[in-house]
Amino acid sequence: MLVIRNKTARSVIIRMFPFILIPALAILGATVFDSDKHLIISLAIAVLTLFVFAAGYEKKKVGTWRMVIASVMTALCVFGRFIPLFKPITAITIITGMYIGSETGFLVGAMSALISNIYMGQGPWTAFQMLAWGLIGFAAGLLADPLKKHRALLLAYGVVTGILYSFIMDIWTTLWYSGGFDVGVYLSALVTAVPYTVSYAVSNFVFLFFLAKPFGDKLSRIRVKYGV
């Protein structure tokens, strides 16, 4: 398993990859590369995501347990995408980021999109799904303390991220349709996507309401027991 022990390198990866390199790669994939090369872009983002995950720990043993937990949570996300109407993928990603850390939250969100799309259908949109869910999990880790302490704040975060997910995906829609970013097209995409946006927000609220505490309690015990 890859272990990055240099603190400067770890800091650079954690700060640059999720917020600069991966978004830039997703945008390049939508505007510069041919649509038939979308899988190369998605796999490149997956590699960068693994570096982000590896930068989140110093010891191999800790990384191994984190990978086990991340694999289980990713599997739950993938399975959850087959549930009609409401999908728990965002809620599970948020819970992972809160209790296991930002880097693991990013990994679960990004890899869930890539793996589940093997069944749902791969395309140029996959890179933006990886980015959107990854950032939602990463941010949940940064906001872990207040989100754990205040249930209302956690539920509000779920609603807001449901809306933000739709906003990010509509950026891809605009880039794909216009070949560049057009404000008018983007606003039209936002209006058209309102029913989906509402379903994202509501599903996040519902799944966080029911899953956050039981999942959080178990992940907290695992974290203490194995020093994750």
C-alpha positions as protocol buffer text, in pm:
chain_id: "A"
residue {
  index: 1
  type: MET
  ca { x: 0 y: 0 z: 0 }
}
residue {
  index: 2
  type: LEU
  ca { x: 127 y: 346 z: -90 }
}
residue {
  index: 3
  type: VAL
  ca { x: 242 y: 547 z: 212 }
}
residue {
  index: 4
  type: ILE
  ca { x: 341 y: 914 z: 180 }
}
residue {
  index: 5
  type: ARG
  ca { x: 544 y: 1011 z: 487 }
}
residue {
  index: 6
  type: ASN
  ca { x: 678 y: 1349 z: 376 }
}
residue {
  index: 7
  type: LYS
  ca { x: 455 y: 1608 z: 547 }
}
residue {
  index: 8
  type: THR
  ca { x: 508 y: 1874 z: 281 }
}
residue {
  index: 9
  type: ALA
  ca { x: 415 y: 1634 z: 0 }
}
residue {
  index: 10
  type: ARG
  ca { x: 109 y: 1516 z: 191 }
}
residue {
  index: 11
  type: SER
  ca { x: -3 y: 1873 z: 253 }
}
residue {
  index: 12
  type: VAL
  ca { x: 40 y: 1970 z: -113 }
}
residue {
  index: 13
  type: ILE
  ca { x: -153 y: 1665 z: -235 }
}
residue {
  index: 14
  type: ILE
  ca { x: -441 y: 1717 z: 8 }
}
residue {
  index: 15
  type: ARG
  ca { x: -476 y: 2084 z: -86 }
}
residue {
  index: 16
  type: MET
  ca { x: -405 y: 2076 z: -459 }
}
residue {
  index: 17
  type: PHE
  ca { x: -549 y: 1751 z: -592 }
}
residue {
  index: 18
  type: PRO
  ca { x: -916 y: 1781 z: -479 }
}
residue {
  index: 19
  type: PHE
  ca { x: -951 y: 2154 z: -543 }
}
residue {
  index: 20
  type: ILE
  ca { x: -723 y: 2222 z: -841 }
}
residue {
  index: 21
  type: LEU
  ca { x: -592 y: 1921 z: -1035 }
}
residue {
  index: 22
  type: ILE
  ca { x: -901 y: 1700 z: -1030 }
}
residue {
  index: 23
  type: PRO
  ca { x: -1146 y: 1984 z: -1118 }
}
residue {
  index: 24
  type: ALA
  ca { x: -911 y: 2097 z: -1396 }
}
residue {
  index: 25
  type: LEU
  ca { x: -893 y: 1743 z: -1532 }
}
residue {
  index: 26
  type: ALA
  ca { x: -1273 y: 1708 z: -1524 }
}
residue {
  index: 27
  type: ILE
  ca { x: -1315 y: 2037 z: -1712 }
}
residue {
  index: 28
  type: LEU
  ca { x: -1047 y: 1945 z: -1968 }
}
residue {
  index: 29
  type: GLY
  ca { x: -1219 y: 1614 z: -2021 }
}
residue {
  index: 30
  type: ALA
  ca { x: -1546 y: 1792 z: -2100 }
}
residue {
  index: 31
  type: THR
  ca { x: -1403 y: 2066 z: -2323 }
}
residue {
  index: 32
  type: VAL
  ca { x: -1078 y: 1948 z: -2484 }
}
residue {
  index: 33
  type: PHE
  ca { x: -1073 y: 1569 z: -2508 }
}
residue {
  index: 34
  type: ASP
  ca { x: -1302 y: 1370 z: -2734 }
}
residue {
  index: 35
  type: SER
  ca { x: -1603 y: 1214 z: -2564 }
}
residue {
  index: 36
  type: ASP
  ca { x: -1471 y: 864 z: -2645 }
}
residue {
  index: 37
  type: LYS
  ca { x: -1174 y: 929 z: -2413 }
}
residue {
  index: 38
  type: HIS
  ca { x: -1392 y: 982 z: -2107 }
}
residue {
  index: 39
  type: LEU
  ca { x: -1278 y: 658 z: -1942 }
}
residue {
  index: 40
  type: ILE
  ca { x: -914 y: 772 z: -1951 }
}
residue {
  index: 41
  type: ILE
  ca { x: -1013 y: 1093 z: -1771 }
}
residue {
  index: 42
  type: SER
  ca { x: -1212 y: 902 z: -1509 }
}
residue {
  index: 43
  type: LEU
  ca { x: -927 y: 658 z: -1445 }
}
residue {
  index: 44
  type: ALA
  ca { x: -678 y: 947 z: -1416 }
}
residue {
  index: 45
  type: ILE
  ca { x: -903 y: 1107 z: -1153 }
}
residue {
  index: 46
  type: ALA
  ca { x: -921 y: 772 z: -974 }
}
residue {
  index: 47
  type: VAL
  ca { x: -540 y: 760 z: -955 }
}
residue {
  index: 48
  type: LEU
  ca { x: -524 y: 1115 z: -816 }
}
residue {
  index: 49
  type: THR
  ca { x: -796 y: 1021 z: -567 }
}
residue {
  index: 50
  type: LEU
  ca { x: -583 y: 732 z: -439 }
}
residue {
  index: 51
  type: PHE
  ca { x: -298 y: 977 z: -382 }
}
residue {
  index: 52
  type: VAL
  ca { x: -534 y: 1200 z: -181 }
}
residue {
  index: 53
  type: PHE
  ca { x: -633 y: 898 z: 27 }
}
residue {
  index: 54
  type: ALA
  ca { x: -270 y: 792 z: 81 }
}
residue {
  index: 55
  type: ALA
  ca { x: -180 y: 1144 z: 192 }
}
residue {
  index: 56
  type: GLY
  ca { x: -429 y: 1115 z: 479 }
}
residue {
  index: 57
  type: TYR
  ca { x: -218 y: 878 z: 691 }
}
residue {
  index: 58
  type: GLU
  ca { x: 144 y: 814 z: 781 }
}
residue {
  index: 59
  type: LYS
  ca { x: 142 y: 451 z: 897 }
}
residue {
  index: 60
  type: LYS
  ca { x: 68 y: 153 z: 673 }
}
residue {
  index: 61
  type: LYS
  ca { x: -145 y: -21 z: 937 }
}
residue {
  index: 62
  type: VAL
  ca { x: -375 y: 279 z: 969 }
}
residue {
  index: 63
  type: GLY
  ca { x: -400 y: 303 z: 592 }
}
residue {
  index: 64
  type: THR
  ca { x: -494 y: -64 z: 569 }
}
residue {
  index: 65
  type: TRP
  ca { x: -785 y: -25 z: 810 }
}
residue {
  index: 66
  type: ARG
  ca { x: -895 y: 291 z: 637 }
}
residue {
  index: 67
  type: MET
  ca { x: -896 y: 107 z: 306 }
}
residue {
  index: 68
  type: VAL
  ca { x: -1108 y: -173 z: 453 }
}
residue {
  index: 69
  type: ILE
  ca { x: -1362 y: 77 z: 586 }
}
residue {
  index: 70
  type: ALA
  ca { x: -1356 y: 276 z: 261 }
}
residue {
  index: 71
  type: SER
  ca { x: -1418 y: -43 z: 61 }
}
residue {
  index: 72
  type: VAL
  ca { x: -1720 y: -134 z: 272 }
}
residue {
  index: 73
  type: MET
  ca { x: -1868 y: 216 z: 252 }
}
residue {
  index: 74
  type: THR
  ca { x: -1804 y: 231 z: -124 }
}
residue {
  index: 75
  type: ALA
  ca { x: -1981 y: -103 z: -168 }
}
residue {
  index: 76
  type: LEU
  ca { x: -2281 y: 32 z: 24 }
}
residue {
  index: 77
  type: CYS
  ca { x: -2285 y: 342 z: -198 }
}
residue {
  index: 78
  type: VAL
  ca { x: -2272 y: 132 z: -515 }
}
residue {
  index: 79
  type: PHE
  ca { x: -2552 y: -93 z: -392 }
}
residue {
  index: 80
  type: GLY
  ca { x: -2753 y: 213 z: -288 }
}
residue {
  index: 81
  type: ARG
  ca { x: -2757 y: 354 z: -641 }
}
residue {
  index: 82
  type: PHE
  ca { x: -2986 y: 69 z: -742 }
}
residue {
  index: 83
  type: ILE
  ca { x: -3255 y: 189 z: -500 }
}
residue {
  index: 84
  type: PRO
  ca { x: -3534 y: 357 z: -702 }
}
residue {
  index: 85
  type: LEU
  ca { x: -3586 y: 734 z: -664 }
}
residue {
  index: 86
  type: PHE
  ca { x: -3392 y: 802 z: -342 }
}
residue {
  index: 87
  type: LYS
  ca { x: -3018 y: 724 z: -340 }
}
residue {
  index: 88
  type: PRO
  ca { x: -2811 y: 702 z: -17 }
}
residue {
  index: 89
  type: ILE
  ca { x: -2475 y: 753 z: -189 }
}
residue {
  index: 90
  type: THR
  ca { x: -2432 y: 1116 z: -81 }
}
residue {
  index: 91
  type: ALA
  ca { x: -2541 y: 1046 z: 278 }
}
residue {
  index: 92
  type: ILE
  ca { x: -2300 y: 752 z: 313 }
}
residue {
  index: 93
  type: THR
  ca { x: -2019 y: 961 z: 165 }
}
residue {
  index: 94
  type: ILE
  ca { x: -2091 y: 1241 z: 414 }
}
residue {
  index: 95
  type: ILE
  ca { x: -2093 y: 998 z: 708 }
}
residue {
  index: 96
  type: THR
  ca { x: -1761 y: 850 z: 593 }
}
residue {
  index: 97
  type: GLY
  ca { x: -1597 y: 1190 z: 569 }
}
residue {
  index: 98
  type: MET
  ca { x: -1729 y: 1291 z: 912 }
}
residue {
  index: 99
  type: TYR
  ca { x: -1603 y: 985 z: 1099 }
}
residue {
  index: 100
  type: ILE
  ca { x: -1305 y: 855 z: 900 }
}
residue {
  index: 101
  type: GLY
  ca { x: -1165 y: 1178 z: 757 }
}
residue {
  index: 102
  type: SER
  ca { x: -1176 y: 1406 z: 456 }
}
residue {
  index: 103
  type: GLU
  ca { x: -944 y: 1197 z: 241 }
}
residue {
  index: 104
  type: THR
  ca { x: -1147 y: 880 z: 294 }
}
residue {
  index: 105
  type: GLY
  ca { x: -1467 y: 1073 z: 228 }
}
residue {
  index: 106
  type: PHE
  ca { x: -1324 y: 1193 z: -102 }
}
residue {
  index: 107
  type: LEU
  ca { x: -1218 y: 840 z: -196 }
}
residue {
  index: 108
  type: VAL
  ca { x: -1558 y: 687 z: -118 }
}
residue {
  index: 109
  type: GLY
  ca { x: -1747 y: 956 z: -308 }
}
residue {
  index: 110
  type: ALA
  ca { x: -1525 y: 946 z: -616 }
}
residue {
  index: 111
  type: MET
  ca { x: -1482 y: 569 z: -641 }
}
residue {
  index: 112
  type: SER
  ca { x: -1853 y: 506 z: -580 }
}
residue {
  index: 113
  type: ALA
  ca { x: -1932 y: 708 z: -892 }
}
residue {
  index: 114
  type: LEU
  ca { x: -1671 y: 530 z: -1104 }
}
residue {
  index: 115
  type: ILE
  ca { x: -1761 y: 177 z: -992 }
}
residue {
  index: 116
  type: SER
  ca { x: -2139 y: 217 z: -994 }
}
residue {
  index: 117
  type: ASN
  ca { x: -2125 y: 363 z: -1345 }
}
residue {
  index: 118
  type: ILE
  ca { x: -1990 y: 29 z: -1465 }
}
residue {
  index: 119
  type: TYR
  ca { x: -2353 y: -77 z: -1426 }
}
residue {
  index: 120
  type: MET
  ca { x: -2529 y: 259 z: -1464 }
}
residue {
  index: 121
  type: GLY
  ca { x: -2331 y: 364 z: -1770 }
}
residue {
  index: 122
  type: GLN
  ca { x: -1993 y: 532 z: -1806 }
}
residue {
  index: 123
  type: GLY
  ca { x: -1965 y: 862 z: -1989 }
}
residue {
  index: 124
  type: PRO
  ca { x: -1811 y: 1209 z: -1984 }
}
residue {
  index: 125
  type: TRP
  ca { x: -2036 y: 1285 z: -1686 }
}
residue {
  index: 126
  type: THR
  ca { x: -1854 y: 1030 z: -1467 }
}
residue {
  index: 127
  type: ALA
  ca { x: -1560 y: 1264 z: -1399 }
}
residue {
  index: 128
  type: PHE
  ca { x: -1794 y: 1534 z: -1269 }
}
residue {
  index: 129
  type: GLN
  ca { x: -1983 y: 1284 z: -1054 }
}
residue {
  index: 130
  type: MET
  ca { x: -1651 y: 1171 z: -905 }
}
residue {
  index: 131
  type: LEU
  ca { x: -1557 y: 1533 z: -838 }
}
residue {
  index: 132
  type: ALA
  ca { x: -1895 y: 1630 z: -690 }
}
residue {
  index: 133
  type: TRP
  ca { x: -1932 y: 1335 z: -453 }
}
residue {
  index: 134
  type: GLY
  ca { x: -1564 y: 1347 z: -366 }
}
residue {
  index: 135
  type: LEU
  ca { x: -1579 y: 1714 z: -264 }
}
residue {
  index: 136
  type: ILE
  ca { x: -1895 y: 1654 z: -61 }
}
residue {
  index: 137
  type: GLY
  ca { x: -1718 y: 1381 z: 136 }
}
residue {
  index: 138
  type: PHE
  ca { x: -1403 y: 1590 z: 175 }
}
residue {
  index: 139
  type: ALA
  ca { x: -1595 y: 1891 z: 305 }
}
residue {
  index: 140
  type: ALA
  ca { x: -1784 y: 1668 z: 550 }
}
residue {
  index: 141
  type: GLY
  ca { x: -1450 y: 1573 z: 702 }
}
residue {
  index: 142
  type: LEU
  ca { x: -1347 y: 1937 z: 737 }
}
residue {
  index: 143
  type: LEU
  ca { x: -1679 y: 2016 z: 908 }
}
residue {
  index: 144
  type: ALA
  ca { x: -1687 y: 1695 z: 1112 }
}
residue {
  index: 145
  type: ASP
  ca { x: -1697 y: 1848 z: 1461 }
}
residue {
  index: 146
  type: PRO
  ca { x: -1996 y: 2080 z: 1414 }
}
residue {
  index: 147
  type: LEU
  ca { x: -2179 y: 1824 z: 1201 }
}
residue {
  index: 148
  type: LYS
  ca { x: -2146 y: 1561 z: 1475 }
}
residue {
  index: 149
  type: LYS
  ca { x: -2256 y: 1797 z: 1750 }
}
residue {
  index: 150
  type: HIS
  ca { x: -2558 y: 1952 z: 1578 }
}
residue {
  index: 151
  type: ARG
  ca { x: -2799 y: 1719 z: 1402 }
}
residue {
  index: 152
  type: ALA
  ca { x: -2990 y: 2009 z: 1248 }
}
residue {
  index: 153
  type: LEU
  ca { x: -2667 y: 2135 z: 1092 }
}
residue {
  index: 154
  type: LEU
  ca { x: -2593 y: 1788 z: 953 }
}
residue {
  index: 155
  type: LEU
  ca { x: -2938 y: 1764 z: 795 }
}
residue {
  index: 156
  type: ALA
  ca { x: -2900 y: 2114 z: 652 }
}
residue {
  index: 157
  type: TYR
  ca { x: -2561 y: 2012 z: 511 }
}
residue {
  index: 158
  type: GLY
  ca { x: -2731 y: 1717 z: 342 }
}
residue {
  index: 159
  type: VAL
  ca { x: -2990 y: 1942 z: 181 }
}
residue {
  index: 160
  type: VAL
  ca { x: -2733 y: 2199 z: 67 }
}
residue {
  index: 161
  type: THR
  ca { x: -2498 y: 1937 z: -77 }
}
residue {
  index: 162
  type: GLY
  ca { x: -2788 y: 1781 z: -265 }
}
residue {
  index: 163
  type: ILE
  ca { x: -2840 y: 2117 z: -432 }
}
residue {
  index: 164
  type: LEU
  ca { x: -2468 y: 2172 z: -488 }
}
residue {
  index: 165
  type: TYR
  ca { x: -2435 y: 1828 z: -648 }
}
residue {
  index: 166
  type: SER
  ca { x: -2696 y: 1927 z: -904 }
}
residue {
  index: 167
  type: PHE
  ca { x: -2523 y: 2262 z: -960 }
}
residue {
  index: 168
  type: ILE
  ca { x: -2189 y: 2090 z: -1026 }
}
residue {
  index: 169
  type: MET
  ca { x: -2344 y: 1837 z: -1264 }
}
residue {
  index: 170
  type: ASP
  ca { x: -2516 y: 2117 z: -1455 }
}
residue {
  index: 171
  type: ILE
  ca { x: -2173 y: 2267 z: -1518 }
}
residue {
  index: 172
  type: TRP
  ca { x: -2093 y: 1948 z: -1706 }
}
residue {
  index: 173
  type: THR
  ca { x: -2425 y: 1971 z: -1891 }
}
residue {
  index: 174
  type: THR
  ca { x: -2340 y: 2327 z: -2000 }
}
residue {
  index: 175
  type: LEU
  ca { x: -1985 y: 2241 z: -2108 }
}
residue {
  index: 176
  type: TRP
  ca { x: -2110 y: 1938 z: -2302 }
}
residue {
  index: 177
  type: TYR
  ca { x: -2393 y: 2127 z: -2472 }
}
residue {
  index: 178
  type: SER
  ca { x: -2211 y: 2452 z: -2549 }
}
residue {
  index: 179
  type: GLY
  ca { x: -1847 y: 2347 z: -2575 }
}
residue {
  index: 180
  type: GLY
  ca { x: -1777 y: 2614 z: -2313 }
}
residue {
  index: 181
  type: PHE
  ca { x: -1946 y: 2780 z: -2018 }
}
residue {
  index: 182
  type: ASP
  ca { x: -2254 y: 2977 z: -2119 }
}
residue {
  index: 183
  type: VAL
  ca { x: -2446 y: 3144 z: -1836 }
}
residue {
  index: 184
  type: GLY
  ca { x: -2779 y: 3128 z: -2019 }
}
residue {
  index: 185
  type: VAL
  ca { x: -2745 y: 2757 z: -2091 }
}
residue {
  index: 186
  type: TYR
  ca { x: -2635 y: 2695 z: -1732 }
}
residue {
  index: 187
  type: LEU
  ca { x: -2939 y: 2874 z: -1589 }
}
residue {
  index: 188
  type: SER
  ca { x: -3166 y: 2679 z: -1823 }
}
residue {
  index: 189
  type: ALA
  ca { x: -3004 y: 2355 z: -1708 }
}
residue {
  index: 190
  type: LEU
  ca { x: -3061 y: 2452 z: -1344 }
}
residue {
  index: 191
  type: VAL
  ca { x: -3430 y: 2517 z: -1407 }
}
residue {
  index: 192
  type: THR
  ca { x: -3474 y: 2194 z: -1602 }
}
residue {
  index: 193
  type: ALA
  ca { x: -3305 y: 1996 z: -1325 }
}
residue {
  index: 194
  type: VAL
  ca { x: -3524 y: 2129 z: -1040 }
}
residue {
  index: 195
  type: PRO
  ca { x: -3715 y: 1799 z: -988 }
}
residue {
  index: 196
  type: TYR
  ca { x: -3385 y: 1608 z: -966 }
}
residue {
  index: 197
  type: THR
  ca { x: -3233 y: 1870 z: -738 }
}
residue {
  index: 198
  type: VAL
  ca { x: -3527 y: 1841 z: -501 }
}
residue {
  index: 199
  type: SER
  ca { x: -3499 y: 1462 z: -498 }
}
residue {
  index: 200
  type: TYR
  ca { x: -3125 y: 1484 z: -418 }
}
residue {
  index: 201
  type: ALA
  ca { x: -3187 y: 1723 z: -128 }
}
residue {
  index: 202
  type: VAL
  ca { x: -3478 y: 1523 z: 14 }
}
residue {
  index: 203
  type: SER
  ca { x: -3300 y: 1187 z: -13 }
}
residue {
  index: 204
  type: ASN
  ca { x: -2993 y: 1329 z: 165 }
}
residue {
  index: 205
  type: PHE
  ca { x: -3213 y: 1459 z: 445 }
}
residue {
  index: 206
  type: VAL
  ca { x: -3398 y: 1129 z: 485 }
}
residue {
  index: 207
  type: PHE
  ca { x: -3094 y: 901 z: 477 }
}
residue {
  index: 208
  type: LEU
  ca { x: -2889 y: 1122 z: 709 }
}
residue {
  index: 209
  type: PHE
  ca { x: -3184 y: 1137 z: 949 }
}
residue {
  index: 210
  type: PHE
  ca { x: -3198 y: 758 z: 976 }
}
residue {
  index: 211
  type: LEU
  ca { x: -2838 y: 649 z: 907 }
}
residue {
  index: 212
  type: ALA
  ca { x: -2610 y: 911 z: 1060 }
}
residue {
  index: 213
  type: LYS
  ca { x: -2632 y: 795 z: 1422 }
}
residue {
  index: 214
  type: PRO
  ca { x: -2616 y: 413 z: 1378 }
}
residue {
  index: 215
  type: PHE
  ca { x: -2343 y: 432 z: 1116 }
}
residue {
  index: 216
  type: GLY
  ca { x: -2159 y: 700 z: 1311 }
}
residue {
  index: 217
  type: ASP
  ca { x: -2162 y: 498 z: 1633 }
}
residue {
  index: 218
  type: LYS
  ca { x: -2018 y: 192 z: 1460 }
}
residue {
  index: 219
  type: LEU
  ca { x: -1752 y: 390 z: 1273 }
}
residue {
  index: 220
  type: SER
  ca { x: -1653 y: 568 z: 1596 }
}
residue {
  index: 221
  type: ARG
  ca { x: -1601 y: 235 z: 1772 }
}
residue {
  index: 222
  type: ILE
  ca { x: -1396 y: 101 z: 1482 }
}
residue {
  index: 223
  type: ARG
  ca { x: -1189 y: 418 z: 1475 }
}
residue {
  index: 224
  type: VAL
  ca { x: -1108 y: 391 z: 1847 }
}
residue {
  index: 225
  type: LYS
  ca { x: -1049 y: 14 z: 1843 }
}
residue {
  index: 226
  type: TYR
  ca { x: -810 y: 13 z: 1549 }
}
residue {
  index: 227
  type: GLY
  ca { x: -662 y: 361 z: 1585 }
}
residue {
  index: 228
  type: VAL
  ca { x: -786 y: 478 z: 1247 }
}
